[in-house]
């Protein structure tokens, strides 16, 4: 069977000692930063991007992916034990998980969270393995017009599903697109928006923007206010859930996995959105909704399964279409570009060992996480005691040396300052920097294809509506924008995100 | 969105956002003023940058105007001190890295950077700088082969 063959190929790649090691490092680092508040997976991946330049391509991707899904595990540990969600996606887990911990059932909550996540991770990995070849075969027939439509759909859908104001997010996307155009224009050879600086002729490096917006700006905002430190409420208790708890949670895990896998694929989706949606699904479906908020195990199981499934499913659009759906996927795209790989439908065909190796490593990584997390919980909790003032100098050093190493020049480090300040101001203005990053990575793809499509059609904009796939994508995009103007949906969306801001 | 009467509302984060977007849009238009625009069929190098900068400025204007009639929303407390200290630390690193080498640049970065947290103590700064500089030199310069001199001479 072809399917088994490629899976074998994947596992043979993922099981080499070096790749196993990178998988382990990624999962471990992910758990670590998931546990520690004040540093998230986006910032970590941004900071480690330059380091991956020194690693083999597959090893680099395996490690970065491990950080992403590892953080989902780690984030839930602190959410349950100290009511301090390490990651945004674990915010809902804290609601019921912490209540369970106060009742002495922390062990069961942690075990269900870990087992649910493992199950969800497995399912999402299988979904990726199945969807990958199908979607990419479909995408191979895409012409320039389809790619333009796909980019626009991806970018706008990401702004709509993401947090906060849509208008501002669209502004951020455009800003990212413009930043992606700085440097020498490949078609005409003229220098664009370089302010006369020859250092900018090659464009702004992705690492500079990512480290500035997510690394430096995050340190600055973290240092502004006093540190919040959690207090361990109770003993962890027996790990193994009771029969009743098990009965209450397995269906929730299944539903959460489904919700997460579907939402993860959507642009702007991913772990956080999946977790919130799964929680509201569980609450609506439950026979005892009044228990939610007071330690309902389904309220832990559903979202935990969903955030992990969502995290992994968000790899699907990146690996099959080359379109990242959130800022972490944009970073993965950046990592692939550093190694000269263009993500998209051709990866599965030309570099099957890369695609299948990554898929297999995700499953292995999830299995490792189970081992890293459950027996070692005590150790992770101890780490919470480390004050931020001892952590951030190391982060700062990683940021600066990392950026320097991209082209071995101080200029890039100086440029990081500008983006750090920009990131800080944008945070104050409540603009999410994620869409900016998406715009930045998709800018060149969008521009090349737009120029090509318009050249082929001799300047006729209708070409985007004459080709069925591109027309379909654009109509969906327009419909999404329209529904946003309708008052009822706007209210629901606002309510959903307001709940998430608590 | 809110039905509260908001006669003297003003959404300050949005005002800031609008201002920033208008400024950046205008900056982009100015920086790309010499680029040819071209036609849709034969797009010049300035076609997309100029169009997008125009859109950015336009979005900024919309956000700014709407912010005036929105319910009151205060800006989060701004405490620029940590940011300014970080900027000084990183700028020093950027300047010193190529000229004076890893050790000098890193010591400046970590000592100055550590001052950004008022809770820092000199003893801790001293120890963490020593440890991180040593580990950093071993990991980055020897281990990963980052092209940076170690010593100033």
XYZ file of C-alpha atoms in Angstrom:
655
model
C 0.000 0.000 0.000
C 1.306 3.399 -0.962
C 0.062 4.930 2.269
C 2.006 2.447 4.357
C 5.089 2.949 2.235
C 5.180 6.675 2.828
C 4.486 6.220 6.518
C 7.387 3.796 6.688
C 9.521 6.375 4.920
C 8.401 8.990 7.428
C 9.181 6.866 10.448
C 12.520 5.784 9.093
C 13.395 9.479 8.758
C 11.984 10.505 12.115
C 13.578 7.593 13.977
C 17.170 8.447 13.121
C 19.067 9.328 16.303
C 19.611 12.983 15.349
C 15.995 13.566 14.414
C 14.785 11.793 17.535
C 17.036 14.105 19.508
C 15.665 17.235 17.808
C 12.159 15.978 18.400
C 12.951 15.493 22.074
C 14.644 18.897 22.393
C 11.656 20.539 20.728
C 9.105 18.797 22.927
C 11.136 19.556 26.050
C 11.659 23.213 25.136
C 8.002 23.505 24.237
C 6.927 22.128 27.593
C 9.364 24.438 29.340
C 8.162 27.629 27.696
C 4.574 26.420 27.951
C 5.022 26.213 31.706
C 6.827 29.530 32.044
C 4.540 32.515 31.734
C 5.982 35.508 29.922
C 7.458 33.592 27.037
C 5.244 31.920 24.483
C 5.812 29.558 21.580
C 5.692 32.365 18.998
C 8.530 34.270 20.645
C 10.550 31.113 21.201
C 10.283 29.982 17.618
C 11.184 33.509 16.491
C 14.276 33.528 18.676
C 15.387 30.055 17.650
C 14.835 30.613 13.911
C 18.400 31.767 13.220
C 19.780 28.804 15.168
C 17.920 26.401 12.886
C 20.060 27.677 10.045
C 22.861 25.556 11.471
C 20.739 22.403 11.668
C 19.724 19.975 8.930
C 16.389 21.078 7.381
C 14.267 18.205 8.663
C 15.804 18.394 12.131
C 15.079 22.114 12.289
C 11.450 21.682 11.301
C 10.969 18.778 13.688
C 12.331 20.834 16.568
C 10.265 23.933 15.808
C 7.107 21.872 15.424
C 7.878 20.182 18.736
C 8.106 23.557 20.443
C 4.675 24.472 19.137
C 2.753 21.406 20.228
C 4.892 20.926 23.323
C 3.812 24.367 24.497
C 0.201 23.248 24.377
C 0.970 20.510 26.902
C 3.067 22.694 29.163
C 0.553 25.519 29.129
C -2.159 23.308 30.522
C -0.016 22.074 33.402
C 0.284 25.506 34.968
C -3.303 26.360 34.069
C -4.524 23.432 36.122
C -2.095 23.599 39.022
C -1.731 27.306 39.666
C -4.535 28.874 37.619
C -1.889 30.565 35.491
C -2.299 29.614 31.855
C 1.186 29.577 30.349
C -0.328 29.875 26.864
C -3.386 31.655 25.513
C -4.810 28.334 24.390
C -4.812 27.049 27.972
C -6.953 29.891 29.302
C -10.119 27.802 29.140
C -8.397 24.836 30.710
C -7.750 26.963 33.763
C -11.468 27.526 34.327
C -12.397 23.967 35.225
C -8.953 22.478 35.664
C -8.063 24.768 38.545
C -11.373 24.054 40.242
C -10.592 20.347 39.993
C -7.177 21.015 41.504
C -8.788 22.783 44.451
C -10.902 19.711 45.018
C -7.773 17.574 45.104
C -8.298 16.131 41.643
C -5.395 17.895 39.935
C -3.817 14.559 39.081
C -6.890 13.378 37.223
C -7.214 16.681 35.370
C -3.576 16.517 34.294
C -3.857 12.909 33.223
C -7.014 13.506 31.211
C -5.452 16.601 29.638
C -2.341 14.690 28.647
C -4.139 11.592 27.398
C -6.730 13.681 25.554
C -3.975 15.726 23.948
C -2.138 12.594 22.916
C -5.251 11.115 21.347
C -6.038 14.392 19.571
C -2.480 14.699 18.375
C -2.625 11.213 16.918
C -5.860 11.907 15.074
C -4.625 15.244 13.736
C -1.429 13.602 12.543
C -3.453 11.019 10.647
C -5.598 13.814 9.213
C -2.447 15.560 8.014
C -1.175 12.341 6.472
C -4.436 11.831 4.599
C -5.205 15.429 3.679
C -1.657 16.254 2.640
C -1.349 14.349 -0.622
C -4.968 15.019 -1.616
C -4.832 18.758 -1.097
C -1.413 19.175 -2.620
C -2.363 17.198 -5.718
C -5.307 19.558 -6.058
C -3.122 22.618 -5.515
C -0.636 21.585 -8.183
C -3.162 22.639 -10.818
C -3.273 26.185 -9.397
C -2.302 29.017 -11.719
C -1.381 32.579 -10.775
C -4.998 33.686 -10.443
C -5.760 30.870 -8.001
C -2.732 31.739 -5.919
C -3.731 35.374 -5.703
C -7.224 34.368 -4.589
C -5.803 31.866 -2.107
C -3.484 34.476 -0.599
C -6.279 37.004 -0.266
C -8.576 34.389 1.232
C -5.899 33.244 3.654
C -4.936 36.724 4.757
C -8.448 38.086 5.170
C -9.824 34.962 6.803
C -6.946 35.077 9.258
C -7.843 38.629 10.241
C -11.496 37.759 10.709
C -10.943 34.685 12.827
C -8.149 36.250 14.852
C -8.505 38.332 17.961
C -9.495 41.978 17.969
C -10.572 44.554 15.443
C -10.767 43.376 11.836
C -10.082 46.782 10.295
C -6.892 47.176 12.278
C -5.880 43.606 11.422
C -6.330 44.326 7.704
C -4.140 47.383 8.194
C -1.531 45.109 9.778
C -1.715 42.693 6.835
C -1.121 45.542 4.383
C 1.780 46.800 6.466
C 3.299 43.318 6.384
C 2.830 43.112 2.617
C 4.618 46.438 2.134
C 7.476 45.392 4.421
C 7.847 42.263 2.309
C 8.421 44.456 -0.752
C 11.347 46.415 0.657
C 14.532 45.802 -1.324
C 15.410 45.229 -4.967
C 12.397 44.465 -7.129
C 13.139 41.275 -9.071
C 11.228 42.379 -12.154
C 12.605 45.863 -12.684
C 15.778 45.909 -10.602
C 14.855 49.157 -8.902
C 15.392 49.579 -5.168
C 12.117 49.931 -3.362
C 11.657 51.862 -0.115
C 15.227 51.294 1.017
C 15.721 54.898 2.171
C 18.961 54.847 0.227
C 20.474 52.131 2.390
C 22.384 49.447 0.496
C 22.002 47.107 3.470
C 18.284 46.935 2.683
C 18.760 45.851 -0.937
C 18.197 42.208 -0.052
C 15.042 43.132 1.790
C 14.321 42.867 5.483
C 15.052 39.447 6.859
C 12.133 37.529 8.299
C 14.081 36.838 11.469
C 14.563 40.556 12.122
C 10.840 41.244 11.990
C 9.877 38.161 13.980
C 12.422 38.752 16.751
C 11.619 42.460 16.958
C 7.846 42.164 17.028
C 7.605 39.050 19.152
C 10.861 38.841 21.098
C 11.964 42.343 22.067
C 8.490 43.877 22.270
C 7.376 41.035 24.519
C 10.277 41.525 26.919
C 9.535 45.251 27.072
C 5.847 44.705 27.875
C 6.631 41.993 30.404
C 9.055 44.252 32.268
C 6.576 47.096 32.421
C 4.335 45.611 35.007
C 4.905 43.650 38.164
C 5.259 39.941 37.768
C 2.276 37.785 38.653
C 3.359 34.601 40.276
C 1.087 31.674 40.883
C 0.829 29.758 44.101
C 0.486 26.030 44.051
C -2.900 25.451 45.610
C -2.955 21.829 46.509
C -1.378 18.448 46.210
C -1.483 16.892 42.795
C -3.285 13.807 44.040
C -3.743 10.484 42.357
C -2.930 10.661 38.650
C -5.213 7.985 37.367
C -8.771 9.272 36.791
C -11.671 7.428 38.380
C -13.989 5.359 36.247
C -16.616 8.060 36.405
C -14.214 10.794 35.359
C -13.096 8.630 32.509
C -16.675 8.084 31.413
C -17.387 11.813 31.525
C -14.417 12.757 29.432
C -13.909 10.353 26.556
C -16.763 11.749 24.478
C -15.529 15.264 25.181
C -12.096 14.271 23.938
C -13.613 12.949 20.713
C -15.646 16.102 20.142
C -12.699 18.329 21.021
C -10.509 16.476 18.567
C -13.075 16.980 15.822
C -13.527 20.670 16.562
C -9.790 21.228 16.776
C -8.940 19.384 13.585
C -11.486 21.330 11.566
C -10.779 24.758 13.052
C -7.039 24.231 12.940
C -7.105 23.994 9.179
C -8.840 27.364 8.784
C -6.730 30.475 8.381
C -6.465 32.294 11.680
C -7.483 29.132 13.445
C -5.140 26.999 15.447
C -4.869 26.120 19.065
C -6.530 29.047 20.837
C -9.652 29.320 18.728
C -10.116 25.545 18.856
C -9.913 25.440 22.632
C -12.490 28.193 23.115
C -14.880 26.649 20.617
C -14.555 23.205 22.163
C -15.334 24.611 25.607
C -18.516 26.241 24.415
C -19.512 23.074 22.556
C -19.044 20.999 25.721
C -21.007 23.447 27.817
C -23.882 23.495 25.366
C -24.019 19.720 24.920
C -23.581 18.789 28.574
C -26.501 17.459 30.595
C -25.109 19.278 33.606
C -23.977 22.650 32.290
C -24.159 24.120 35.804
C -21.099 22.037 36.697
C -18.951 23.994 34.253
C -16.761 26.455 36.054
C -16.833 24.268 39.168
C -14.550 21.503 38.051
C -16.285 19.644 35.223
C -13.816 17.226 33.723
C -15.392 17.560 30.292
C -14.428 21.234 30.427
C -10.801 20.152 30.676
C -10.881 17.209 28.304
C -12.611 18.925 25.363
C -10.493 22.079 25.107
C -7.259 20.216 25.800
C -7.915 17.769 22.991
C -8.999 20.635 20.768
C -5.973 22.852 21.289
C -3.611 20.062 20.494
C -5.558 18.922 17.448
C -5.793 22.535 16.309
C -2.091 23.107 16.750
C -1.244 20.155 14.560
C -3.973 20.611 11.988
C -2.732 24.132 11.300
C 0.244 22.496 9.599
C -2.077 21.212 6.861
C -2.506 24.472 4.881
C 1.175 25.320 5.264
C 2.535 22.003 4.080
C 0.039 21.436 1.293
C -0.698 24.914 -0.064
C 2.212 26.936 1.251
C -0.194 29.292 3.020
C 0.505 29.749 6.750
C -2.607 30.127 8.862
C -1.153 31.802 11.950
C 2.023 33.467 13.090
C 3.743 30.260 14.206
C 3.097 28.724 10.811
C 4.502 31.895 9.266
C 7.657 31.228 11.286
C 7.749 27.627 10.057
C 7.523 29.007 6.554
C 10.418 31.299 7.411
C 12.425 28.334 8.674
C 11.763 26.407 5.476
C 12.794 29.401 3.375
C 16.063 29.676 5.323
C 16.841 26.174 4.104
C 15.820 26.932 0.558
C 12.593 24.946 0.704
C 9.523 26.599 -0.804
C 6.551 25.286 1.136
C 3.694 24.269 -1.061
C 2.240 21.400 -3.011
C 5.564 20.431 -4.531
C 7.162 19.551 -1.193
C 5.296 16.243 -0.861
C 6.274 15.298 -4.390
C 9.866 16.417 -4.492
C 10.877 15.977 -0.874
C 8.583 13.280 0.487
C 11.073 12.439 3.236
C 10.667 15.978 4.573
C 6.882 15.931 4.685
C 6.440 12.405 5.976
C 9.356 12.689 8.344
C 7.754 15.740 9.927
C 4.375 14.023 10.152
C 5.861 10.932 11.774
C 7.911 13.043 14.173
C 4.766 14.781 15.363
C 3.290 11.516 16.466
C 6.548 10.485 18.141
C 6.763 13.903 19.758
C 3.289 13.537 21.201
C 4.236 10.185 22.673
C 7.370 11.715 24.174
C 5.343 14.556 25.652
C 3.238 12.079 27.534
C 6.392 10.778 29.185
C 7.935 14.211 29.689
C 4.811 15.614 31.248
C 3.080 13.162 33.504
C 5.911 11.770 35.622
C 7.860 15.016 35.711
C 5.067 17.355 36.724
C 6.697 18.187 40.051
C 9.804 19.397 38.296
C 7.872 21.664 35.921
C 5.998 23.243 38.779
C 9.276 24.067 40.518
C 10.359 25.973 37.433
C 7.549 28.416 38.040
C 9.564 29.792 40.917
C 12.255 31.178 38.592
C 11.822 34.948 38.512
C 11.597 36.663 35.146
C 14.577 38.902 35.875
C 16.847 35.864 35.690
C 15.251 34.584 32.499
C 15.020 37.562 30.234
C 18.744 38.379 29.881
C 19.227 34.944 28.340
C 16.301 35.563 25.981
C 17.788 38.935 25.075
C 21.143 37.373 24.280
C 19.538 34.719 22.101
C 17.603 37.417 20.231
C 20.664 39.565 19.514
C 23.146 36.840 18.606
C 20.486 35.069 16.554
C 19.704 38.130 14.493
C 23.385 38.944 14.095
C 24.121 35.462 12.781
C 21.644 35.768 9.891
C 24.059 37.836 7.803
C 26.861 38.345 10.333
C 26.329 42.076 10.637
C 25.334 44.507 13.339
C 22.971 46.317 10.975
C 20.277 43.676 11.421
C 20.535 43.956 15.194
C 20.041 47.715 14.907
C 17.038 47.096 12.669
C 15.556 44.843 15.348
C 15.355 47.879 17.624
C 13.003 49.588 15.168
C 10.745 46.559 15.004
C 10.891 46.146 18.755
C 9.621 49.697 19.194
C 7.015 49.153 16.488
C 5.865 45.973 18.221
C 5.628 47.791 21.542
C 3.585 50.650 20.080
C 1.320 48.199 18.252
C 0.640 46.363 21.499
C -0.378 49.647 23.121
C -2.600 50.350 20.130
C -4.143 46.868 20.553
C -3.047 45.783 17.089
C -2.144 42.116 16.806
C 1.273 41.673 15.175
C 0.342 38.201 13.850
C -1.403 39.381 10.659
C 1.590 41.608 9.895
C 3.838 38.563 9.884
C 1.422 36.642 7.651
C 1.352 39.546 5.211
C 5.119 39.734 5.249
C 5.683 36.089 4.341
C 2.925 36.005 1.756
C 3.827 39.357 0.173
C 6.283 38.067 -2.455
C 4.009 35.157 -3.428
C 1.032 37.494 -3.773
C 2.911 40.094 -5.797
C 4.578 37.678 -8.218
C 1.326 35.904 -8.947
C -0.714 39.079 -9.156
C 1.692 40.520 -11.712
C 1.704 37.285 -13.669
C -2.064 36.926 -13.642
C -2.604 40.526 -14.737
C 0.006 40.239 -17.445
C -1.685 37.116 -18.814
C -5.107 38.705 -18.744
C -3.765 41.975 -20.195
C -4.949 44.052 -17.297
C -8.417 42.587 -16.989
C -9.349 42.250 -13.307
C -12.230 39.924 -14.208
C -9.774 37.062 -14.668
C -10.100 36.288 -10.966
C -13.789 35.606 -11.391
C -13.535 33.667 -14.621
C -11.518 30.853 -13.083
C -13.835 28.759 -10.888
C -11.506 28.056 -7.963
C -10.353 31.626 -7.600
C -13.907 32.943 -7.990
C -15.082 30.531 -5.298
C -12.358 31.625 -2.859
C -13.006 35.305 -3.482
C -16.755 34.888 -3.052
C -16.200 33.142 0.286
C -13.877 35.935 1.348
C -16.448 38.553 0.398
C -19.167 36.624 2.200
C -17.072 36.484 5.354
C -16.469 40.212 5.221
C -20.181 40.815 4.678
C -21.282 38.676 7.604
C -18.986 40.730 9.753
C -21.023 43.806 9.007
C -24.257 42.086 10.031
C -24.963 43.050 13.634
C -25.832 39.648 15.121
C -22.675 37.908 14.019
C -20.618 40.860 15.081
C -22.087 40.641 18.538
C -21.417 36.907 18.799
C -17.864 37.274 17.666
C -17.291 40.024 20.158
C -18.843 38.005 22.960
C -16.710 35.011 22.095
C -13.520 37.003 22.231
C -14.530 38.941 25.298
C -14.903 35.687 27.150
C -11.417 34.818 26.038
C -9.918 37.998 27.368
C -10.699 37.324 31.019
C -21.033 48.099 19.416
C -21.807 49.263 22.891
C -25.071 51.067 23.513
C -23.660 53.168 26.325
C -23.894 56.890 25.696
C -20.415 57.989 24.863
C -20.472 61.714 24.430
C -16.906 62.166 25.607
C -15.782 58.664 24.729
C -12.705 58.349 22.550
C -10.984 55.022 22.177
C -7.359 55.898 22.853
C -5.732 52.665 21.663
C -7.605 53.143 18.378
C -6.483 56.754 18.117
C -2.927 55.578 18.526
C -3.462 52.782 15.998
C -4.943 55.207 13.474
C -2.075 57.637 13.943
C 0.558 54.927 13.551
C -1.079 53.558 10.393
C -1.405 57.001 8.804
C 2.210 57.778 9.629
C 3.520 54.485 8.236
C 1.359 54.721 5.119
C 2.619 58.227 4.455
C 6.194 57.171 5.154
C 5.870 54.333 2.651
C 4.383 56.639 0.013
C 7.237 59.083 0.534
C 9.893 56.356 0.442
C 8.453 54.967 -2.778
C 7.748 58.334 -4.426
C 10.192 57.733 -7.315
C 8.910 54.268 -8.242
C 6.923 53.975 -11.447
C 3.322 52.938 -10.979
C 2.659 51.304 -14.322
C -0.651 49.892 -15.507
C -2.500 46.792 -14.253
C -1.235 44.819 -17.246
C 2.352 46.014 -16.847
C 2.739 46.727 -13.180
C 5.685 48.921 -12.304
C 7.753 48.375 -9.184
C 5.643 50.980 -7.408
C 2.220 49.553 -8.229
C 1.614 47.409 -5.173
C 3.737 49.350 -2.635
C 1.994 52.615 -3.473
C -1.491 51.101 -3.579
C -0.934 49.299 -0.285
C 0.507 52.361 1.448
C -2.534 54.304 0.299
C -4.785 51.606 1.769
C -2.797 51.630 5.039
C -3.189 55.388 5.393
C -6.882 55.120 4.494
C -7.473 52.398 7.095
C -5.609 54.550 9.604
C -7.917 57.465 8.842
C -11.027 55.288 9.243
C -9.810 53.878 12.554
C -8.919 57.362 13.776
C -12.247 58.918 12.842
C -14.262 56.062 14.304
C -12.213 56.148 17.487
C -13.567 59.602 18.266
C -17.129 58.389 18.696
C -16.372 55.042 20.304
C -16.950 54.422 24.035
C -14.096 55.478 26.241
C -11.158 53.122 26.296
C -8.024 54.081 28.179
C -4.531 53.347 27.007
C -2.739 50.686 29.047
C -0.259 52.148 31.470
C 2.784 53.215 29.512
C 6.101 52.840 31.228
C 8.724 53.449 28.568
C 11.716 53.009 30.877
C 12.296 49.259 30.318
C 11.919 49.716 26.565
C 14.400 52.593 26.472
C 16.943 50.656 28.498
C 16.517 47.643 26.200
C 17.011 49.887 23.168
C 20.255 51.236 24.644
C 21.441 47.716 25.440
C 20.685 46.331 21.976
C 22.066 49.391 20.184
C 25.327 48.972 22.071
C 25.451 45.305 21.081
C 24.769 46.134 17.424
C 27.568 48.693 17.483
C 30.103 46.627 19.391
C 29.543 43.158 17.905
C 31.673 43.594 14.796
C 34.155 46.073 16.294
C 34.872 44.830 19.796
C 33.809 41.203 19.630
C 31.404 38.901 21.420
C 32.592 39.303 24.990
C 32.480 43.101 25.095
C 29.169 43.312 23.210
C 27.520 40.673 25.379
C 28.672 42.150 28.664
C 27.253 45.529 27.637
C 23.995 43.910 26.456
C 23.461 41.897 29.619
C 24.553 44.459 32.203
C 22.604 47.325 30.666
C 19.700 45.061 29.715
C 19.406 43.707 33.252
C 18.809 47.218 34.562
C 15.479 47.229 32.730
C 13.986 45.233 35.601
C 13.994 47.332 38.783
C 14.120 44.126 40.830
C 17.558 43.214 39.520
C 20.396 43.086 42.018
C 24.033 43.749 41.197
C 25.210 40.419 42.514
C 22.752 38.539 40.330
C 23.597 40.664 37.311
C 27.272 39.950 37.833
C 26.798 36.204 38.097
C 24.305 35.828 35.250
C 26.414 37.993 32.939
C 29.507 35.929 33.635
C 27.672 32.640 33.115
C 25.774 33.716 30.002
C 28.800 35.311 28.355
C 30.863 32.165 28.819
C 28.096 29.797 27.717
C 27.139 32.085 24.858
C 30.686 32.250 23.508
C 30.996 28.480 23.701
C 27.581 27.778 22.171
C 27.365 30.434 19.476
C 30.915 31.220 18.429
C 32.611 27.851 18.967
C 29.571 25.549 18.769
C 27.463 27.034 15.989
C 30.224 28.969 14.262
C 28.640 32.432 14.306
C 31.105 34.757 12.605
C 31.958 37.161 15.368
C 35.343 37.863 16.962
C 35.473 36.916 20.636
C 37.938 39.487 21.958
C 38.322 43.127 21.008
C 41.924 42.561 19.867
